[in-house]
Short mmCIF file of C-alpha atoms in Angstrom, two decimals:
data_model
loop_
_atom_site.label_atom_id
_atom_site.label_comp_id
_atom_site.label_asym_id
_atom_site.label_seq_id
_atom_site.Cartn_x
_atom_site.Cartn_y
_atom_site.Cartn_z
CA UNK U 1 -167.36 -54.59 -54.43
CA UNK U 2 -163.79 -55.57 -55.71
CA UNK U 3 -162.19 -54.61 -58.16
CA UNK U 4 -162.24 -57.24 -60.32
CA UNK U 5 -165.93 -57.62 -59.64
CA UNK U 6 -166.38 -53.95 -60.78
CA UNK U 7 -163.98 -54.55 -64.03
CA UNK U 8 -166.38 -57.23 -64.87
CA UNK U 9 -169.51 -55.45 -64.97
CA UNK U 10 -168.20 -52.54 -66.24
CA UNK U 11 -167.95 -54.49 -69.35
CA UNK U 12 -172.02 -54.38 -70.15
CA UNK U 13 -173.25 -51.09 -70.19
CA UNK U 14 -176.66 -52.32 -71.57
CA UNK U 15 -178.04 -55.56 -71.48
CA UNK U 16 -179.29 -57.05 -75.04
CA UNK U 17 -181.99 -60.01 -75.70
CA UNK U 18 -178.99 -62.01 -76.79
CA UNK U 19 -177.35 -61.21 -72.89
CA UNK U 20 -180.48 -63.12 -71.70
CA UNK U 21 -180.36 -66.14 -74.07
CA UNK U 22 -176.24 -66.83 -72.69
CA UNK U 23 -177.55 -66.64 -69.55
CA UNK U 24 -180.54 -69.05 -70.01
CA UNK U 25 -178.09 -71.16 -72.20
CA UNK U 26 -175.45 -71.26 -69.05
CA UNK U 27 -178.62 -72.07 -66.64
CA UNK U 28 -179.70 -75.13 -68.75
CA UNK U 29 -175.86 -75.98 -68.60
CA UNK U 30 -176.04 -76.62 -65.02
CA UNK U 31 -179.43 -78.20 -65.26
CA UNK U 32 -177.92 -80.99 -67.51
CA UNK U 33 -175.09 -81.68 -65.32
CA UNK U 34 -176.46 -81.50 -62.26
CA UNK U 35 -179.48 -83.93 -63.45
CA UNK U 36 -176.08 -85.87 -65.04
CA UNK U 37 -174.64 -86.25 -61.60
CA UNK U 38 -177.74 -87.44 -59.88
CA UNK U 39 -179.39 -89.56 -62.34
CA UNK U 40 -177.99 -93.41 -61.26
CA UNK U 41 -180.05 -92.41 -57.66
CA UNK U 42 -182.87 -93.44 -59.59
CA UNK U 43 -181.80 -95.54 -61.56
CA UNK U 44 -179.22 -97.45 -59.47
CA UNK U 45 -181.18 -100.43 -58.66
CA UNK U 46 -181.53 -101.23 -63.06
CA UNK U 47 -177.88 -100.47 -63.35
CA UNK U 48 -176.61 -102.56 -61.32
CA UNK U 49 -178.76 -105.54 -62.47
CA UNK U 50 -177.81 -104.91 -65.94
CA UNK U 51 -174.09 -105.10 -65.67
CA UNK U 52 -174.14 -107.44 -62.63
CA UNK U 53 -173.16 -105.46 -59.50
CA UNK U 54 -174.34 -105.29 -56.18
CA UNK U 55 -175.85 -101.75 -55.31
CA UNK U 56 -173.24 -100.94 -53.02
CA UNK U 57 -170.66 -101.01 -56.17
CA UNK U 58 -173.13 -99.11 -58.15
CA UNK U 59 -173.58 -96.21 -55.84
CA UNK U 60 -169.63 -95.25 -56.62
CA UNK U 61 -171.28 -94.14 -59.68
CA UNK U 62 -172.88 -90.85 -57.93
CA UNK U 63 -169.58 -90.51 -55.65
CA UNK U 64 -166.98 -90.41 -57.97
CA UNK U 65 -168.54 -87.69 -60.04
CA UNK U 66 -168.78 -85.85 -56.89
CA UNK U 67 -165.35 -86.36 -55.76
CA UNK U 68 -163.52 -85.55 -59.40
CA UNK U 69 -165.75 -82.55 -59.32
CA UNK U 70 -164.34 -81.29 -56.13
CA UNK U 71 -160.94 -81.46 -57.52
CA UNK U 72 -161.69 -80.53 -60.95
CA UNK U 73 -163.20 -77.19 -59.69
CA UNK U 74 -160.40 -75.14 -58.54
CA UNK U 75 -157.61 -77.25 -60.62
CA UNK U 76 -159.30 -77.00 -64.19
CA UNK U 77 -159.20 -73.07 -64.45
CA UNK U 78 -155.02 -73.36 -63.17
CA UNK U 79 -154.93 -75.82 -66.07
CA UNK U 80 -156.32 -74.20 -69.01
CA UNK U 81 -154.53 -70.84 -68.39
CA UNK U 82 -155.86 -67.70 -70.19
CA UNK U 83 -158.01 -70.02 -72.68
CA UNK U 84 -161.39 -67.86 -73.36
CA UNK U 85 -164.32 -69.05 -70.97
CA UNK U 86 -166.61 -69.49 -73.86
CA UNK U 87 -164.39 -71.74 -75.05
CA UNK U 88 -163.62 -73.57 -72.14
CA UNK U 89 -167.52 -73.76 -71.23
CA UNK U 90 -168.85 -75.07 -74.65
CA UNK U 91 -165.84 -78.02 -75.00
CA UNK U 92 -167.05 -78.68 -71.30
CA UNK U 93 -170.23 -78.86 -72.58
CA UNK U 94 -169.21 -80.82 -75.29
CA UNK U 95 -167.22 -83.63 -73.52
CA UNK U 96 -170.33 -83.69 -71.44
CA UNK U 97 -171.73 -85.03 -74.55
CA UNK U 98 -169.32 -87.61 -75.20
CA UNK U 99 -169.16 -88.97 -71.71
CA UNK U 100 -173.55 -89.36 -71.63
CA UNK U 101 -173.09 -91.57 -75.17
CA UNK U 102 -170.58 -93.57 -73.75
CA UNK U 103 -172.17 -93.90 -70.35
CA UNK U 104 -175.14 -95.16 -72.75
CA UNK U 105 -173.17 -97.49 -74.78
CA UNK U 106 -170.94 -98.94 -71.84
CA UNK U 107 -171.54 -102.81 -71.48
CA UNK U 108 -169.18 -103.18 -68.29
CA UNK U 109 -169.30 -100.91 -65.11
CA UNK U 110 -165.74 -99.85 -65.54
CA UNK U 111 -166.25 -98.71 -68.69
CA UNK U 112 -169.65 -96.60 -67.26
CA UNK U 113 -167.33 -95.47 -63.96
CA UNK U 114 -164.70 -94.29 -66.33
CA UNK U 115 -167.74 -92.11 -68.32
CA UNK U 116 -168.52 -90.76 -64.75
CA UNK U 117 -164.99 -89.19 -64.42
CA UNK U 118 -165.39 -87.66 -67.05
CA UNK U 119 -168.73 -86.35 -66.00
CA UNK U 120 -167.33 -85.06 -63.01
CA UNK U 121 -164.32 -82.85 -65.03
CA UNK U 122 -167.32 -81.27 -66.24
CA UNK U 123 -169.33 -80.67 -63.30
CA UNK U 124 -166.63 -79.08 -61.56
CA UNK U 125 -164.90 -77.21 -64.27
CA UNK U 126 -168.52 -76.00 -65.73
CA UNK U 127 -169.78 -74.59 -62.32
CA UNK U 128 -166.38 -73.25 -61.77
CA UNK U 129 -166.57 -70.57 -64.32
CA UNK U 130 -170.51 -70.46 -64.57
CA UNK U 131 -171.10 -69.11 -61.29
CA UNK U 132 -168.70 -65.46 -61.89
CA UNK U 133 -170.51 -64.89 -65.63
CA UNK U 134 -173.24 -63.33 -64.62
CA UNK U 135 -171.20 -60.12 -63.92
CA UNK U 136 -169.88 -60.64 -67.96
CA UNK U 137 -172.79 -61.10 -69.14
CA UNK U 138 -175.52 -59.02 -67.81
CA UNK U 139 -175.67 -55.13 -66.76
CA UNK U 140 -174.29 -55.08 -63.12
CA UNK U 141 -178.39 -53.97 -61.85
CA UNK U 142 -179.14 -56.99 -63.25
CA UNK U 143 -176.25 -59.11 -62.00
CA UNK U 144 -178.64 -61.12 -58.49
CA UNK U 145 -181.07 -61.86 -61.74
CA UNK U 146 -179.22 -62.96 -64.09
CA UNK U 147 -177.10 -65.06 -61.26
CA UNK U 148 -180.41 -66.57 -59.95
CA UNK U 149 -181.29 -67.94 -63.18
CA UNK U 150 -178.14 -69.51 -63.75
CA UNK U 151 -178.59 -71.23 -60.16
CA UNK U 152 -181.69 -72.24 -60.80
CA UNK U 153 -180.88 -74.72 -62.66
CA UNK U 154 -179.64 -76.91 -59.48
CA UNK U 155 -182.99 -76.69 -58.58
CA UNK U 156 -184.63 -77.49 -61.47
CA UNK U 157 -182.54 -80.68 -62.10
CA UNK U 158 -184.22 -81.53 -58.71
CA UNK U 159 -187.59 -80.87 -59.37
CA UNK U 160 -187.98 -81.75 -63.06
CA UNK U 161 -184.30 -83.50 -64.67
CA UNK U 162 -183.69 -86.14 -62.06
CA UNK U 163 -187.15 -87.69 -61.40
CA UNK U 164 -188.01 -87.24 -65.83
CA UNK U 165 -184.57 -89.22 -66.36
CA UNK U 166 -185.90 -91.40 -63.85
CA UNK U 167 -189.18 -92.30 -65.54
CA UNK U 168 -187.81 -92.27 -68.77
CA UNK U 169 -185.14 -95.14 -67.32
CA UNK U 170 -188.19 -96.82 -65.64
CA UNK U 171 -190.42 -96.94 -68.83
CA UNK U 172 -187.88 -97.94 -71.44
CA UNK U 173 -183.95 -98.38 -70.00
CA UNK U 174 -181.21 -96.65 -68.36
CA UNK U 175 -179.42 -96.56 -71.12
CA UNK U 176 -182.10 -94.59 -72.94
CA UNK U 177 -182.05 -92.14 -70.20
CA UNK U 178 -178.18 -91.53 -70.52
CA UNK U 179 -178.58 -91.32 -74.38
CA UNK U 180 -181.26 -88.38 -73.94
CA UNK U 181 -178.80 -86.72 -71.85
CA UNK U 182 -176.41 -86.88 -74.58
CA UNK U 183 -178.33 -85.79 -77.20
CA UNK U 184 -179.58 -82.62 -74.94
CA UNK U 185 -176.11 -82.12 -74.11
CA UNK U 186 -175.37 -81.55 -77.88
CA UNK U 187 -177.89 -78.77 -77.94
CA UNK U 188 -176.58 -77.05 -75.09
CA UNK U 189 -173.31 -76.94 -76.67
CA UNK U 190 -173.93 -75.51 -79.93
CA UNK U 191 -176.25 -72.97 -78.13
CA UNK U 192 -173.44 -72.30 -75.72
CA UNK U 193 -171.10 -71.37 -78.97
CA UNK U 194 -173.81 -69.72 -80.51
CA UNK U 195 -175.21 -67.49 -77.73
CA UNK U 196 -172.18 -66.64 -75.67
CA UNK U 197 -170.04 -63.80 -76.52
CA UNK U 198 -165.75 -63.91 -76.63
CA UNK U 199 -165.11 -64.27 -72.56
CA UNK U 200 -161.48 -64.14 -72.56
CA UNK U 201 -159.74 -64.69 -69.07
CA UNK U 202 -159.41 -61.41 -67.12
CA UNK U 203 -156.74 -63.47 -65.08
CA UNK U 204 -154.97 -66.74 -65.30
CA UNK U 205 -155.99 -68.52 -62.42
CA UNK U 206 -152.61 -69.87 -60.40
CA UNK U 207 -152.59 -72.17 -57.38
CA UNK U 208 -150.93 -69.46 -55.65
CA UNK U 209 -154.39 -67.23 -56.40
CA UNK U 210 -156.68 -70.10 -54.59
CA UNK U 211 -154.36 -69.61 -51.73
CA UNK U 212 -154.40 -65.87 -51.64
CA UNK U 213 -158.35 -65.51 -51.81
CA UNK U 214 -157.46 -66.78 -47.78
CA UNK U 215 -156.66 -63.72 -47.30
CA UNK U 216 -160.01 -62.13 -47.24
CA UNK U 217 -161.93 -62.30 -44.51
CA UNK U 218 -165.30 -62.68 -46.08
CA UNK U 219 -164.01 -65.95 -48.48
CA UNK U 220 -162.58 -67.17 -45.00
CA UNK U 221 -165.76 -67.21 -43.80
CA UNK U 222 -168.04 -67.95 -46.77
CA UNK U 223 -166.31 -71.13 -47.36
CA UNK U 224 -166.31 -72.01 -43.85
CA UNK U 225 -169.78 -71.56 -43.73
CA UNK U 226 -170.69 -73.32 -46.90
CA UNK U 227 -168.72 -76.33 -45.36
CA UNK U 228 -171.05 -76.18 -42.36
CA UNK U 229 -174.26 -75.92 -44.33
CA UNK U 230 -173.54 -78.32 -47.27
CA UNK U 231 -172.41 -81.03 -44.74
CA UNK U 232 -175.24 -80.37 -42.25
CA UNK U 233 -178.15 -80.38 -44.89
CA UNK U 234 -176.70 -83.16 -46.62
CA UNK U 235 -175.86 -85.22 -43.57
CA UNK U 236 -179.79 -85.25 -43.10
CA UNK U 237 -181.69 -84.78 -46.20
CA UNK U 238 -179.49 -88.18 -47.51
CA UNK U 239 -182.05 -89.71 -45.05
CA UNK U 240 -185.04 -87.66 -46.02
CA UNK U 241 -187.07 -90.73 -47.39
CA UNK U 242 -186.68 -92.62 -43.80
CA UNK U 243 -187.21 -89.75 -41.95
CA UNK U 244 -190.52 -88.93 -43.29
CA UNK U 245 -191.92 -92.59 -43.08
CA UNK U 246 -190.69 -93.33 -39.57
CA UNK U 247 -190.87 -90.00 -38.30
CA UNK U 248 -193.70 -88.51 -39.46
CA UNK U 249 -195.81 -91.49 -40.79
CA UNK U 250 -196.17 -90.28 -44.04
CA UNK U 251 -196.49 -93.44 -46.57
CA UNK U 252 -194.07 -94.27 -48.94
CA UNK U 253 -196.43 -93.89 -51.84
CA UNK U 254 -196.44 -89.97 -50.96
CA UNK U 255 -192.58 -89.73 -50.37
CA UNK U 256 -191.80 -88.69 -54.66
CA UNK U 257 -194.85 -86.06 -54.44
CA UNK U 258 -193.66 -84.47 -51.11
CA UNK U 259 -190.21 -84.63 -52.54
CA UNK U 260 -191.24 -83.22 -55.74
CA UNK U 261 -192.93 -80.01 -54.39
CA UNK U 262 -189.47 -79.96 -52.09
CA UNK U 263 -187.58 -78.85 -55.14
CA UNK U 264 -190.12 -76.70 -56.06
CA UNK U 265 -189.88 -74.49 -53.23
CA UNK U 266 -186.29 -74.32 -53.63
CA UNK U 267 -186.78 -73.51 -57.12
CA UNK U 268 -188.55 -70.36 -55.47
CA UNK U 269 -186.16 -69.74 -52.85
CA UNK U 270 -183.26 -69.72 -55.10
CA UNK U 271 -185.60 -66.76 -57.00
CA UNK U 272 -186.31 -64.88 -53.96
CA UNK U 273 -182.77 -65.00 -52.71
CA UNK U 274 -180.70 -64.26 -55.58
CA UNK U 275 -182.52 -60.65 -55.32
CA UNK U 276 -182.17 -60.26 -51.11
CA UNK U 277 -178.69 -61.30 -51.64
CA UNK U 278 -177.95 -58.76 -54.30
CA UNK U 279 -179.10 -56.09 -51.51
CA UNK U 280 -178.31 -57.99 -48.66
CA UNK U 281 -176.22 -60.74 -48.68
CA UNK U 282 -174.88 -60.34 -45.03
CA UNK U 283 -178.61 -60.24 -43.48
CA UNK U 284 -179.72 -63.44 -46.54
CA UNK U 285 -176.71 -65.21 -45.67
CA UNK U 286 -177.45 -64.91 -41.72
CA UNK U 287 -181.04 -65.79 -42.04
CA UNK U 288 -180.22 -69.15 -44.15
CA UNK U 289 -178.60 -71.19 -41.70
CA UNK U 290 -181.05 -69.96 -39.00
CA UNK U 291 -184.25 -70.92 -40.44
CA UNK U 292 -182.47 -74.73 -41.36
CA UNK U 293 -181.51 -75.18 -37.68
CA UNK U 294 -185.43 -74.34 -36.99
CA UNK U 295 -186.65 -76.83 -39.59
CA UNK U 296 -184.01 -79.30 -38.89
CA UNK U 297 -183.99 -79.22 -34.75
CA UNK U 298 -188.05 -78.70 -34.49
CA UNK U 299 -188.76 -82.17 -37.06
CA UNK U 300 -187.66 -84.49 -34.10
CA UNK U 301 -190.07 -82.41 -32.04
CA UNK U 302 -192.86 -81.08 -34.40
CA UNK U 303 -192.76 -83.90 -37.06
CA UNK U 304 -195.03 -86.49 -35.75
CA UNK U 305 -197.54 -84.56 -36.93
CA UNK U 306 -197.75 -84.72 -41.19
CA UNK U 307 -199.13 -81.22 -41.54
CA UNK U 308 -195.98 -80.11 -39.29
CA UNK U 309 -193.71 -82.29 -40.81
CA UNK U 310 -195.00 -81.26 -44.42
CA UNK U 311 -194.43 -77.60 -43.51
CA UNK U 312 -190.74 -78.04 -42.43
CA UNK U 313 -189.88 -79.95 -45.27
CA UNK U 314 -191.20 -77.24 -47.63
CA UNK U 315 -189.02 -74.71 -45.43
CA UNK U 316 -186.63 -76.78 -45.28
CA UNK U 317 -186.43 -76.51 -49.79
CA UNK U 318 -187.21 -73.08 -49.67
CA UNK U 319 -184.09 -71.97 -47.89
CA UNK U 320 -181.82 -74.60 -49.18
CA UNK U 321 -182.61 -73.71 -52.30
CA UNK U 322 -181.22 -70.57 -51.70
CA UNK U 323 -177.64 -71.09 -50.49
CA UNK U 324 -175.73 -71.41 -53.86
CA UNK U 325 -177.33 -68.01 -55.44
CA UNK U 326 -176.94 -66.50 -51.90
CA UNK U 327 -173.38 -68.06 -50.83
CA UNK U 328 -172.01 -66.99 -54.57
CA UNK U 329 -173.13 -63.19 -53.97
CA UNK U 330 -170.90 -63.14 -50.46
CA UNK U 331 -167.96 -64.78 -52.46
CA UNK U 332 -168.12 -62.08 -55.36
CA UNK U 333 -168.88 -59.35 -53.13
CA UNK U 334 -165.51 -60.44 -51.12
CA UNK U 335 -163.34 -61.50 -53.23
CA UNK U 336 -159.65 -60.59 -54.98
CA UNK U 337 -160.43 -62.87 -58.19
CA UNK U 338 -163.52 -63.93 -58.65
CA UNK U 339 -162.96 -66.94 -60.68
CA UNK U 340 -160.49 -68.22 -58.28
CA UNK U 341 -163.00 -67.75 -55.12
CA UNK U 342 -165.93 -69.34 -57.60
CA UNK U 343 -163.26 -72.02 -58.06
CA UNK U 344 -162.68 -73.02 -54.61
CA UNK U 345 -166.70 -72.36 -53.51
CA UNK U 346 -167.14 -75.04 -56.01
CA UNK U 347 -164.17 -77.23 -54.43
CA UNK U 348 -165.85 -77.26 -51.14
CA UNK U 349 -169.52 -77.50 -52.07
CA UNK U 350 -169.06 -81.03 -54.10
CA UNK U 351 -166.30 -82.32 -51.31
CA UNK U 352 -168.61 -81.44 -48.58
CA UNK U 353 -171.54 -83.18 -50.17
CA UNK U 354 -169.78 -86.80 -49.93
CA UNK U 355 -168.57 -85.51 -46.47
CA UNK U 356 -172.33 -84.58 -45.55
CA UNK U 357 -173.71 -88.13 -47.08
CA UNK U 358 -170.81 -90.49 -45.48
CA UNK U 359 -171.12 -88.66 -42.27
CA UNK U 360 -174.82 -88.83 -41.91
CA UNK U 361 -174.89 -92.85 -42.48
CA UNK U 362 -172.37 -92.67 -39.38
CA UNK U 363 -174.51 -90.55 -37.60
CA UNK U 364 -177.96 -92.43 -37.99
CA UNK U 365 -176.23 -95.82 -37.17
CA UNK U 366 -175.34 -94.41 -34.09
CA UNK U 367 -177.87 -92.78 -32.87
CA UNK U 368 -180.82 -93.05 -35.11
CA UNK U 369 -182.81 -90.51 -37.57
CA UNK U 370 -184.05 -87.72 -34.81
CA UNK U 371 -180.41 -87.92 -33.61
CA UNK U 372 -178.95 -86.54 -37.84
CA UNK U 373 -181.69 -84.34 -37.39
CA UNK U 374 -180.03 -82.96 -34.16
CA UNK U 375 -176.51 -82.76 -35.96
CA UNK U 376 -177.28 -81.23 -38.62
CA UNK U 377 -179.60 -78.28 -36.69
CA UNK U 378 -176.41 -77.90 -34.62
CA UNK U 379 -174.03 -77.46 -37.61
CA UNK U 380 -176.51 -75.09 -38.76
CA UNK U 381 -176.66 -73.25 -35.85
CA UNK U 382 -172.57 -72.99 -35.62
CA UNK U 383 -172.79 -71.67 -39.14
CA UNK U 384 -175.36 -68.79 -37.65
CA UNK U 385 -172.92 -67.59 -35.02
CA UNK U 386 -169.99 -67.70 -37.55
CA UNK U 387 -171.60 -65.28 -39.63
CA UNK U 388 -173.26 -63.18 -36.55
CA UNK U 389 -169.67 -62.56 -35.35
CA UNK U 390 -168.69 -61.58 -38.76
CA UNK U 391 -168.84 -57.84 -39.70
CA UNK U 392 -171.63 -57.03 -42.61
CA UNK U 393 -168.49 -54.97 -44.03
CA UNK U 394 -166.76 -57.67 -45.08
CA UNK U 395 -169.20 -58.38 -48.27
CA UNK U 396 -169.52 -54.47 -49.13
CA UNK U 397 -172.36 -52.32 -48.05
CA UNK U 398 -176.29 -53.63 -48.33
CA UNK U 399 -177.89 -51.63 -51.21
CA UNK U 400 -181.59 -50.96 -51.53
#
């Protein structure tokens, strides 16, 4: 452990009810913007009739947020300086807020696009400073708990605040859907100020501290694996709808139910992890990108078959599901400054995303859906040996 790892959770001696409801508040955080960033997928096709654009236009509405984010992410904490976190998280939270009403009220796409900046400053500044609080706010034994309930909320906006948004924009309007955002936004905000306690920086972050976290072998690698696995999943899972009609035969119809019980074994994974990784992280971290390149490089082989196919896709959310809680442990556990590494996890994770999606399309052009599927296992499978050559030292000793 570091020593600014061990400064932070020397700071709770004791964890209080009130601990637990900051955390839960932070988790729900998440939830709302990562259900804010992924929202127009469902909703793309009513968007873009309503303020007449073609779909292609419409889908820079899920990559700008993603691209700001990147940026925002290791550039936000440099900007604000020394200002408390709990400030800095609830006028996040806030402008969050702001940005869903507009995005509600817009009656031009520029106008919406513009909101979507602004939802993007959030994304990345919010999970920038979320994912080192556990360690602030929790006793350090309870640290992989407290930080798998903040992650769950990624998976959560998968399996319950994308497709809800979704049939709330299906049943009434889009704009409805972006209002409710808005006005759940405002809760989390005042339960934000409420609930947290005074997190005041332990360390400005400087650009010269994103460089410097280089210098650790265990960042070099964590972020070099992230980069693998975020572009590898996403590279194929952009494609997941295609590959499980063409591939495995299973009917549309059944697509949203398969996809549904998808996030909910990640929901589960990203619970199971967060305590391995708090024991283990080099042997958690290892086994994630192994068991992806087994679900990914066995579909083209196994998948014909919908009971197979059904099985690696449930694998397949179970262990993705996983990576942020487990990924986040191996940063903290090697780190110099902690915000600064969270910072630039954060950086790569959203850039490598729109990497992961753009390079897929390339991909399955080329050489068609079984051919992704191949890619990605063998990006996974890179990311294996990266971490098998790696010494378990570098991320502290495993603790039982």
């Amino acid at each position: 452990m570091t020593q600014d790892t061990a400064s932070q959770a020397a700071a709770r001696a004791t964890t209080e009810k009130r601990d637990w409801l900051g955390v839960g508040a932070v988790m729900v955080g998440i939830f709302l913007l990562v259900t804010a960033e992924q929202l127009p997928i469902g909703l793309l096709s009513q968007v873009a009739d309503s303020l007449a654009v073609t779909p292609g236009i419409a889908g820079l509405l899920i990559t700008v947020p993603g691209v700001v984010a990147a940026f925002s992410a290791p550039l936000l904490p440099v900007a604000v300086g020394r200002l408390n976190r709990r400030w800095l998280l609830t006028g996040l939270m806030a402008l969050m807020t702001l940005a869903s009403l507009l995005g509600a009220l817009a009656d031009d796409f520029i106008t919406l696009l513009a909101t979507r900046v602004l939802v993007g400053i959030c994304i990345g500044g919010f999970w920038a400073i979320a994912g080192g609080l556990a360690s602030r706010l929790v006793a350090l034994p309870q640290v992989p708990r407290a930080m798998s309930m903040i992650f769950s909320g990624v998976a959560g906006a998968a399996v319950l605040g994308v497709p809800a948004g979704t049939w709330l924009g299906e049943h009434t309007d889009w704009r409805i859907a972006f209002g409710s955002l808005a006005g759940l936004s405002l809760l989390v905000t005042l339960a934000l100020w409420q609930l947290l306690p005074s997190l005041p920086a332990r360390e400005p972050v400087r650009l010269s501290n994103l460089a410097d976290q280089f210098a650790s072998r265990g960042v070099r690698v964590g972020v070099a694996v992230t980069t693998l696995i975020v572009i590898g999943h996403f590279s194929a899972y952009t494609f997941i709808s295609p590959i499980l009609q063409d591939i495995a035969g299973i009917p549309l119809s059944s697509i949203s139910v398969l996809l549904l019980c998808y996030g909910a074994a990640g929901l589960l994974g990203n619970f199971f992890a967060g305590s391995a990784a708090g024991r283990r992280p080099y042997a958690t971290v290892l086994t994630i990108p192994l068991l992806l390149a087994t679900a990914t490089l066995a579909f083209p082989l196994l998948g014909h078959q919908p009971p197979l196919a059904i099985g690696l896709l449930m694998l397949w959310g179970a262990v993705f599901g996983s990576i942020s809680v487990s990924l986040q442990t191996w940063i903290l556990k090697s780190a110099r400054n902690t915000e600064a590494a969270t910072a630039l996890m954060a950086f790569v994770f959203n850039l490598s995303i729109g990497i992961g999606a753009m390079a897929g399309g390339q991909v399955v052009d080329a050489t068609g859906l079984s051919g992704v599927l191949l890619c990605s296992g063998a990006l996974f499978v890179v990311a294996a040996v990266l971490v098998a050559g790696t010494p378990s030292r570098v991320v502290g000793p495993s603790r039982d």
